[in-house]
Short mmCIF file of C-alpha atoms and ligand atoms in Angstrom, two decimals:
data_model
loop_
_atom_site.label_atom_id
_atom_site.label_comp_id
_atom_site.label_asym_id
_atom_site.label_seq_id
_atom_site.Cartn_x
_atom_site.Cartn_y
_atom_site.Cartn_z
CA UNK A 1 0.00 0.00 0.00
CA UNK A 2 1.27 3.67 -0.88
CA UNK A 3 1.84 5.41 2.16
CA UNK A 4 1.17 9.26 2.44
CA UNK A 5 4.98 10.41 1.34
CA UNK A 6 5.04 8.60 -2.10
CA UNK A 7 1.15 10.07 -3.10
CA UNK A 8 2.55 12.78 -5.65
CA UNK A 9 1.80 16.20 -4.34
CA UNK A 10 -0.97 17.31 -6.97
CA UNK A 11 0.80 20.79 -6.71
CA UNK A 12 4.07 20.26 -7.70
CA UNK A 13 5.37 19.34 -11.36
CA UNK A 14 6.84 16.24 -11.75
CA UNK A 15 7.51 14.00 -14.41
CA UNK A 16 4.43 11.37 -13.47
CA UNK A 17 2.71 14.39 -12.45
CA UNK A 18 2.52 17.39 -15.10
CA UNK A 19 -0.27 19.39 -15.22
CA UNK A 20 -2.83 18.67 -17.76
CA UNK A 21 -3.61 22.27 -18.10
CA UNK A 22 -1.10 24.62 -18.05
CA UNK A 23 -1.15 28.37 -20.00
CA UNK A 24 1.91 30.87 -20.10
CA UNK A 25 0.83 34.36 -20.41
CA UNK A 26 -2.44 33.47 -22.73
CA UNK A 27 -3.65 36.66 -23.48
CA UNK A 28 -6.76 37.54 -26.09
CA UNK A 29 -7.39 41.05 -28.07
CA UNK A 30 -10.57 41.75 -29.92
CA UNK A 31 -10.96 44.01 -32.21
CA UNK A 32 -14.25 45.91 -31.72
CA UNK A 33 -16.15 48.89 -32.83
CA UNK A 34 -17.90 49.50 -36.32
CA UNK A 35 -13.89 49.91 -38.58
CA UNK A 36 -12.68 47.22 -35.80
CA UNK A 37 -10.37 49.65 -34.68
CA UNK A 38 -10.55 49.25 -31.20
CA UNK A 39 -9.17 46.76 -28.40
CA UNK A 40 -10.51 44.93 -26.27
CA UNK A 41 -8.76 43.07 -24.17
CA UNK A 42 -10.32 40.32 -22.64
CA UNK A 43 -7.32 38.14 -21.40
CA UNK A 44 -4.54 40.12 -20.24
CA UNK A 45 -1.74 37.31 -19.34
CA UNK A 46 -2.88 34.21 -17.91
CA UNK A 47 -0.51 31.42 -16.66
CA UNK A 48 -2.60 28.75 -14.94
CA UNK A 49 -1.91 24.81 -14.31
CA UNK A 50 -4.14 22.46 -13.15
CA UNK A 51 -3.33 18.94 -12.35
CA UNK A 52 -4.57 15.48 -13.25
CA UNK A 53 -7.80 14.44 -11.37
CA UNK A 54 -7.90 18.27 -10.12
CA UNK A 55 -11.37 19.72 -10.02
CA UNK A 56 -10.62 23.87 -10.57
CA UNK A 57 -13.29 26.20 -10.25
CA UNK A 58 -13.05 29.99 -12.30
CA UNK A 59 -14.72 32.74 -10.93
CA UNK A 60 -15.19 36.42 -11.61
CA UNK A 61 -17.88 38.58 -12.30
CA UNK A 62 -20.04 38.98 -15.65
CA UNK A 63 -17.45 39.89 -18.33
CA UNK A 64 -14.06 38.89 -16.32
CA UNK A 65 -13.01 37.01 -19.38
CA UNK A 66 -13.53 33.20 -18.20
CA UNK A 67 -15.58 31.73 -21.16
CA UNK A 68 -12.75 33.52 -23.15
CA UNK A 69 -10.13 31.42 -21.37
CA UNK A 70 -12.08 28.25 -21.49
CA UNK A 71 -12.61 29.28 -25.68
CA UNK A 72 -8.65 29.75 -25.80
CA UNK A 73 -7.88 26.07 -23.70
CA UNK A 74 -10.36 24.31 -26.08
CA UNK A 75 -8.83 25.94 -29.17
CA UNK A 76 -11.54 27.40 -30.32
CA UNK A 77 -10.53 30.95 -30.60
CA UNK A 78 -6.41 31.68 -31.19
CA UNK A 79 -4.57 33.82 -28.47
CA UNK A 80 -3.38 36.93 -28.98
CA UNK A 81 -0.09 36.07 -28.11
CA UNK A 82 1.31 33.51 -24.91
CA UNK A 83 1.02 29.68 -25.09
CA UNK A 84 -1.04 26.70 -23.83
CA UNK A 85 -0.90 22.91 -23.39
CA UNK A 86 -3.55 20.70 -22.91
CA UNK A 87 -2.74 17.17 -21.61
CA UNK A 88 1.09 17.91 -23.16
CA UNK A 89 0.07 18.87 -26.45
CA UNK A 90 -0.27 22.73 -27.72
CA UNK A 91 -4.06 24.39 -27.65
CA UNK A 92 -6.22 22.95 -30.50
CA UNK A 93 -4.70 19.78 -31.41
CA UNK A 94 -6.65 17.35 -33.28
CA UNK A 95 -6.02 14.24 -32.09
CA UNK A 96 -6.24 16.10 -27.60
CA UNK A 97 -9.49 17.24 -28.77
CA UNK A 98 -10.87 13.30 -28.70
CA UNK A 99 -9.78 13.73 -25.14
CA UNK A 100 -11.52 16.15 -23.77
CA UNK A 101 -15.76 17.06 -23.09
CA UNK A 102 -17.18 20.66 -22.91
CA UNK A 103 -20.68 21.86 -21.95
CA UNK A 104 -20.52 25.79 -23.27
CA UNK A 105 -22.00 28.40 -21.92
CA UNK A 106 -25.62 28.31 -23.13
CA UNK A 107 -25.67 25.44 -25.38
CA UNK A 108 -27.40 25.05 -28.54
CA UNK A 109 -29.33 22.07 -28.68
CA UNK A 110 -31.15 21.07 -31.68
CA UNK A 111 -35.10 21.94 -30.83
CA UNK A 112 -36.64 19.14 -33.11
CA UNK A 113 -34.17 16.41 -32.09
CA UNK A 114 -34.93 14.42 -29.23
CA UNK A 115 -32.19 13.93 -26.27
CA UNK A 116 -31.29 10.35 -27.69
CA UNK A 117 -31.32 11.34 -31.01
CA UNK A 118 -29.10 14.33 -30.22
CA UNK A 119 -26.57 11.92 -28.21
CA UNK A 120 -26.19 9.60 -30.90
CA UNK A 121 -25.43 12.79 -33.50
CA UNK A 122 -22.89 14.13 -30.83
CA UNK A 123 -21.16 10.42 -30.77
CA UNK A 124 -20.97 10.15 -34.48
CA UNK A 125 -19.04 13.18 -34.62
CA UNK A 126 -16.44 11.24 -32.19
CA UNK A 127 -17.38 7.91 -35.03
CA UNK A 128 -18.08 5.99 -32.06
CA UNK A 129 -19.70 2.75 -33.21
CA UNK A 130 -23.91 2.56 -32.93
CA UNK A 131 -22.71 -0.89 -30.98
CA UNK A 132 -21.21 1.15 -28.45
CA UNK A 133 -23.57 3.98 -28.12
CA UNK A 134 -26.23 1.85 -27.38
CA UNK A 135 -24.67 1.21 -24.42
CA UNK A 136 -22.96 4.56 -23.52
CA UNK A 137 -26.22 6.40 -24.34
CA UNK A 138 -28.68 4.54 -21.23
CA UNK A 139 -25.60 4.60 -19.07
CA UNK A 140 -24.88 8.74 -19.78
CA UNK A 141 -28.70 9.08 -19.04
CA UNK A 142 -28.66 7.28 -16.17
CA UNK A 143 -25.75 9.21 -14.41
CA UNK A 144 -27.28 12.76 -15.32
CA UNK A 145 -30.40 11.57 -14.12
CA UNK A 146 -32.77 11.95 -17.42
CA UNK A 147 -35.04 9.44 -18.06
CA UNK A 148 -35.44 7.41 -21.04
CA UNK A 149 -38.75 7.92 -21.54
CA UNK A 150 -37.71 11.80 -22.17
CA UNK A 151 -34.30 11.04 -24.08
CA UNK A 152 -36.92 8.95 -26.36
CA UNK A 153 -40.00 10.65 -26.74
CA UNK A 154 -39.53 14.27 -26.25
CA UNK A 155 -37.82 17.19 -28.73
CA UNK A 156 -35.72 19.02 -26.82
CA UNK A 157 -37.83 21.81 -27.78
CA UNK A 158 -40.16 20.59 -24.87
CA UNK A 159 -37.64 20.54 -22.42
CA UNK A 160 -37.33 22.51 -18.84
CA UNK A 161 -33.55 24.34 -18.76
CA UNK A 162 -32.70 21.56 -16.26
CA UNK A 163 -33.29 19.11 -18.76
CA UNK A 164 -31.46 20.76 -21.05
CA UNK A 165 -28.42 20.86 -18.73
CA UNK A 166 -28.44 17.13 -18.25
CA UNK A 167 -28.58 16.83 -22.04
CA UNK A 168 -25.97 19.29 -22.45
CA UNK A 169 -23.87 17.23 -19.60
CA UNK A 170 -24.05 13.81 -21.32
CA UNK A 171 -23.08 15.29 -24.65
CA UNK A 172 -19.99 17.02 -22.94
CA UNK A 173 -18.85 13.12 -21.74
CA UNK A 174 -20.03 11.29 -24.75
CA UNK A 175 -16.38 10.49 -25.50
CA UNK A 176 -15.23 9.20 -21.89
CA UNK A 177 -13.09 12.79 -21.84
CA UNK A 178 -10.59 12.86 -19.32
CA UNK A 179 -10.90 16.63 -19.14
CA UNK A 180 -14.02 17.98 -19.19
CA UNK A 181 -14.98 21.86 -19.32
CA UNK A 182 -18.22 23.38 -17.77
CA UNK A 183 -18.95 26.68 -18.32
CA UNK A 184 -21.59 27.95 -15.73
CA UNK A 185 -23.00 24.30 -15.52
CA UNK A 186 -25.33 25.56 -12.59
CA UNK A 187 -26.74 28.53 -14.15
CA UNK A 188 -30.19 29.31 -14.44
CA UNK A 189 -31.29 25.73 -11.91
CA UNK A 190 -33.07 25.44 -9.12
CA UNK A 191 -31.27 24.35 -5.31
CA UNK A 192 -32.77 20.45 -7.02
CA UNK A 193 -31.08 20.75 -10.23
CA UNK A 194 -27.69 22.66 -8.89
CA UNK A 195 -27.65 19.63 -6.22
CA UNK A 196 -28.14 16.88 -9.17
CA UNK A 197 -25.67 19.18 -10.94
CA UNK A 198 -23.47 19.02 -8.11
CA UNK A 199 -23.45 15.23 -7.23
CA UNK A 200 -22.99 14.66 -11.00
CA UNK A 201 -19.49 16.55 -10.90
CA UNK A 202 -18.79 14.73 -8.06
CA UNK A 203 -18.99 11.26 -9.45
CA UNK A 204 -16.82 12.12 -12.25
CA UNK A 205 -14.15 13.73 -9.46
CA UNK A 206 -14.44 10.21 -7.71
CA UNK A 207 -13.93 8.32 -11.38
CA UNK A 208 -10.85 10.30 -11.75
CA UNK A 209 -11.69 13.42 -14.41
CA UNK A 210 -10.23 16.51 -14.73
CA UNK A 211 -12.55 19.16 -14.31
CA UNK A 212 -12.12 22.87 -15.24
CA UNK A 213 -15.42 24.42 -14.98
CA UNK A 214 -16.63 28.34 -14.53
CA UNK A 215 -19.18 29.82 -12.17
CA UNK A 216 -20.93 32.33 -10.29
CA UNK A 217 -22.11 30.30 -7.53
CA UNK A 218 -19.72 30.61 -5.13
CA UNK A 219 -21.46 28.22 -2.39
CA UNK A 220 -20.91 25.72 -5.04
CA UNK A 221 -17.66 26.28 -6.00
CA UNK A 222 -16.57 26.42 -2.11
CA UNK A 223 -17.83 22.68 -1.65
CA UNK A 224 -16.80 21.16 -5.28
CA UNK A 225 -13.16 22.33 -6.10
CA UNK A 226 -10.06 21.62 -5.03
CA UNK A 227 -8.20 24.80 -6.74
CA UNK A 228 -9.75 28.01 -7.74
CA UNK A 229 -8.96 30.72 -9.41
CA UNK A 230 -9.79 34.63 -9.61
CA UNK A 231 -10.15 36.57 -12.39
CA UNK A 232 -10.98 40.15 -12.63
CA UNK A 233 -11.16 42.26 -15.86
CA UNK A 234 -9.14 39.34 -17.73
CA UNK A 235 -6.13 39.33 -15.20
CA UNK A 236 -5.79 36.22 -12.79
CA UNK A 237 -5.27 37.78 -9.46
CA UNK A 238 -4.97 35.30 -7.72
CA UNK A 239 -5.35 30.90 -7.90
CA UNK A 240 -4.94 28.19 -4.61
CA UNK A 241 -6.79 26.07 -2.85
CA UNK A 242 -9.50 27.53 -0.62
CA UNK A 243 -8.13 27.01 2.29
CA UNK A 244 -4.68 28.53 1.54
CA UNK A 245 -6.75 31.59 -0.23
CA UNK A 246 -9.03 31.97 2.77
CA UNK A 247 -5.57 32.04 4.84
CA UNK A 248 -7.57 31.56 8.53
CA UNK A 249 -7.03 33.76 11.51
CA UNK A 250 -5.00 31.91 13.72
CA UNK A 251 -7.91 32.06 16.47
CA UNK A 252 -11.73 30.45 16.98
CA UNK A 253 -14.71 31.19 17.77
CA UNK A 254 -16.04 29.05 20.74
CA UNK A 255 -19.49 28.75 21.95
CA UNK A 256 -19.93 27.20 25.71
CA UNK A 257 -21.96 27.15 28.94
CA UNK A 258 -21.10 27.33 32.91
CA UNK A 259 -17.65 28.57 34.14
CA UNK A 260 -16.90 31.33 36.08
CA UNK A 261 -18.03 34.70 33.95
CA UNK A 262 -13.93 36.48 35.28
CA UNK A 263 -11.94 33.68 33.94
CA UNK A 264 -14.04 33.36 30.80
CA UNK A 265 -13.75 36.83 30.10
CA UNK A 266 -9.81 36.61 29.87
CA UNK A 267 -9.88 34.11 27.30
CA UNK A 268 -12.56 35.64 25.36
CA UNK A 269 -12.66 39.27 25.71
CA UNK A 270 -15.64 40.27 23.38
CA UNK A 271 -18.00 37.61 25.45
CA UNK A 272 -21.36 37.50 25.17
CA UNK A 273 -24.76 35.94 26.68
CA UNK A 274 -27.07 34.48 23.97
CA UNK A 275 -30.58 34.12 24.38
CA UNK A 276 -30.42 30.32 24.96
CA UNK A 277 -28.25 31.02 28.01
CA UNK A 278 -24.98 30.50 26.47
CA UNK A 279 -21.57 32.49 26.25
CA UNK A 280 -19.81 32.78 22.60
CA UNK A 281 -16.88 34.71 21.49
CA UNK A 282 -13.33 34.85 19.87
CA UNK A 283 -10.96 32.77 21.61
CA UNK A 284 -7.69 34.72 22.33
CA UNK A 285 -5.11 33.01 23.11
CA UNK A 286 -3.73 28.89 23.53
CA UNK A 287 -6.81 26.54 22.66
CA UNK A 288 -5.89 24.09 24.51
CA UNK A 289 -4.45 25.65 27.44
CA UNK A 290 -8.66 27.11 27.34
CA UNK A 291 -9.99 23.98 26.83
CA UNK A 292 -8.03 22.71 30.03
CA UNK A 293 -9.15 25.76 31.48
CA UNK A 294 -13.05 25.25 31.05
CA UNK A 295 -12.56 21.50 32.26
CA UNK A 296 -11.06 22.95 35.84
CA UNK A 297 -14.53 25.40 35.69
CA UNK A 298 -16.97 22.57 34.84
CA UNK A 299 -18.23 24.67 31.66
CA UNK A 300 -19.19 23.20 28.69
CA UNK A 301 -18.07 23.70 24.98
CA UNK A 302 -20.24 23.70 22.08
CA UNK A 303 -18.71 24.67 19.29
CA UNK A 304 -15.05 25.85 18.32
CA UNK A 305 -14.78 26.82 14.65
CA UNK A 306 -11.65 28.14 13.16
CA UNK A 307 -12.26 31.60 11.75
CA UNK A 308 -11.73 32.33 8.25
CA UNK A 309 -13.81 34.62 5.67
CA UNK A 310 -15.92 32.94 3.19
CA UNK A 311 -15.39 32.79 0.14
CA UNK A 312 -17.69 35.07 -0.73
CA UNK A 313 -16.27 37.94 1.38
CA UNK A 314 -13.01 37.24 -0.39
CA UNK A 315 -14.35 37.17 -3.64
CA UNK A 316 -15.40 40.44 -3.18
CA UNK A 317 -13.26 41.92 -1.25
CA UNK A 318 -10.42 41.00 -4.38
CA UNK A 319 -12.59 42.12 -6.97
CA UNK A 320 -13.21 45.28 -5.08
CA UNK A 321 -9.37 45.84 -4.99
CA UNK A 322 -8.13 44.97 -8.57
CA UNK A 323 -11.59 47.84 -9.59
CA UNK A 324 -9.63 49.99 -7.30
CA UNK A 325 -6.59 50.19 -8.60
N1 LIG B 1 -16.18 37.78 -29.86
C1 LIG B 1 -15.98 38.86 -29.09
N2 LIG B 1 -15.72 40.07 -29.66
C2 LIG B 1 -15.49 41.16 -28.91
N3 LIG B 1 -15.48 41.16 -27.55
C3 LIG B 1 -15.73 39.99 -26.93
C4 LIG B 1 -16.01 38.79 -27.66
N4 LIG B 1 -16.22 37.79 -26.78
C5 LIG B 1 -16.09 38.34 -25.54
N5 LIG B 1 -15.81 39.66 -25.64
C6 LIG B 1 -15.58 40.57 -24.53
O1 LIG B 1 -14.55 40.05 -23.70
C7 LIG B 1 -14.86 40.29 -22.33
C8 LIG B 1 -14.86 38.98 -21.59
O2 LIG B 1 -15.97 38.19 -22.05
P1 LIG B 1 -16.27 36.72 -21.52
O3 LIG B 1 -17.46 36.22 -22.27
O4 LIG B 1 -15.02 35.93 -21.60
O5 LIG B 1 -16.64 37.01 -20.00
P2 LIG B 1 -17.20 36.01 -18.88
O6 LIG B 1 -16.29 36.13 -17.70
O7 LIG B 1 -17.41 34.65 -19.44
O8 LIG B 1 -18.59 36.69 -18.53
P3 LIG B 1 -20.00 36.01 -18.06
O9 LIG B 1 -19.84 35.74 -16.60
O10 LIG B 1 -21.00 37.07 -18.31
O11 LIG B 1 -20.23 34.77 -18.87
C9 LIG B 1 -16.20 41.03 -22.29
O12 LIG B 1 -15.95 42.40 -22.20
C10 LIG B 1 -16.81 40.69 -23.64
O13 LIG B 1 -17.66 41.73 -24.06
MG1 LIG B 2 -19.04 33.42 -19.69
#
């Protein structure tokens, strides 16, 4: 059995390990305006990597520039200048392109076809034998949770949007991908379909997939990724995992009964009562030395939660400081 020292660090380059994304100073221009002869710049120098069996999550606000990056990783529109590699070979390469799944932004689904039918066009494009699709197909269906009945009877013209998602989702790992890119796969569901969304990204983390996907919903992002990333105004400010971004207070907040209301008040000078009778607060100083402390008293603790921002406060409070500058 491995033991915990020869697992490869999914952070660090090595030669079993490189990362299956990885972008050097990707950066995308658009010409705009009615002679095209202004700039845009949408991507101003991105160098990212992202690791095998990684799931990274891309925030930023409306216009940031992620569907631009994900465009630029899947080769779909050329960089500006800077490079990229996607599992070792440069952006847009034929033969990676077999490798990897993408649901886009708002995809375009064909309104008269039904969900089977539509599956069975998307695997021809990847010439996967009708032998195999017939199994791939019920088994894709299964995992996104539509049912049969609908993949078979219904034009996707009669859809709901959540329907549509799981559509869109089976098409995106009609090829077994080993990297698959979402972009926004939780927009415009309800808390049922961004759960089903949810536990769907989950199983492929647990069968091993890459997964590179953007979003707004931070709550989501918080308890699916591994890595995220920041960008704001097509700059990357800043990428880690969320506990390393969040970079926690050394101090809790502890939540108790009993104990003598002097002693209690030196270890937690902003104490207060709650309405349920108990005290709460920020710990200062040695938690254990406290702990040992309330056991001499008799008191009781509840709860003792490290304190750290959520993500949410950070995500703001980083956009709010690259606007700033
Ligand atoms: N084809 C294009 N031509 C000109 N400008 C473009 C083009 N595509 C995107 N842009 C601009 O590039 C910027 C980044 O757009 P992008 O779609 O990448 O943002 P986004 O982060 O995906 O936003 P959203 O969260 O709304 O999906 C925006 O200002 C957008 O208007
Ligand atoms: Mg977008």
């Amino acid at each position: 059995m491995k033991s915990v020292t020869d697992v490869p660090n999914p952070n660090v380059d090595t030669a079993e390990n490189p990362p299956v994304i990885l972008t050097s100073e990707l950066r995308k221009v658009y010409r705009t305006g009615f002679l095209l002869n202004q700039k845009l710049v949408s991507l101003s120098s991105c160098s990212l990597k992202v690791y095998q069996g990684e799931t990274f999550g891309l925030l930023g606000p409306n216009g940031a520039g992620k569907t631009t990056l994900l465009k630029l990783l899947l080769g779909i529109i050329r960089p500006t200048s800077g490079r990229g590699l996607l599992l070792g070979k440069p952006l847009g390469d034929r033969a990676t392109k077999a490798k990897i799944g993408y649901l886009p932004e708002n995809p375009y689904l064909y309104d008269y076809l039904t969900g089977w039918e539509f599956l069975q066009f998307a695997a021809g494009l990847f010439k996967i034998p009708p032998r195999v699709q017939r199994q791939r197909i019920p088994e894709l269906l299964e995992l996104v949770g539509l049912s049969l009945g609908d993949a078979r009877k219904k034009q996707m013209r009669r859809y709901s949007k959540g329907m549509l998602q799981r559509v869109g989702m089976a098409q995106a790992l009609i090829n077994e991908p080993e990297l698959v890119f979402l972009d926004e796969p939780m927009s415009g569901l309800d808390p049922v379909g961004r759960y089903q969304m949810r536990e769907i990204i989950l199983r492929l983390k647990a069968a091993g997939k890459t997964i590179f996907f953007n979003s707004h919903i931070l709550s989501e992002v918080e308890q699916i990724c591994d890595r995220v990333g920041i960008l704001s105004r097509g700059e990357l400010i800043c990428a880690g995992s969320i506990p390393e971004l969040l970079n926690p207070k050394n101090g809790y907040f502890v939540r108790g009964q009993g104990g003598d209301w002097e002693v209690l008040q030196k270890w937690i000078p902003n104490i207060k009562f709650t309405v349920d009778g108990c005290w709460e607060g920020e710990l200062e100083g040695d938690n254990y030395d406290f702990l040992a402390s309330l056991r001499l008293m008799n008191a009781n603790v509840f709860n003792m939660n490290l304190i750290r921002p959520s993500l949410e406060d950070f995500f703001i409070q980083k956009i709010q400081g690259n606007h700033q500058r």
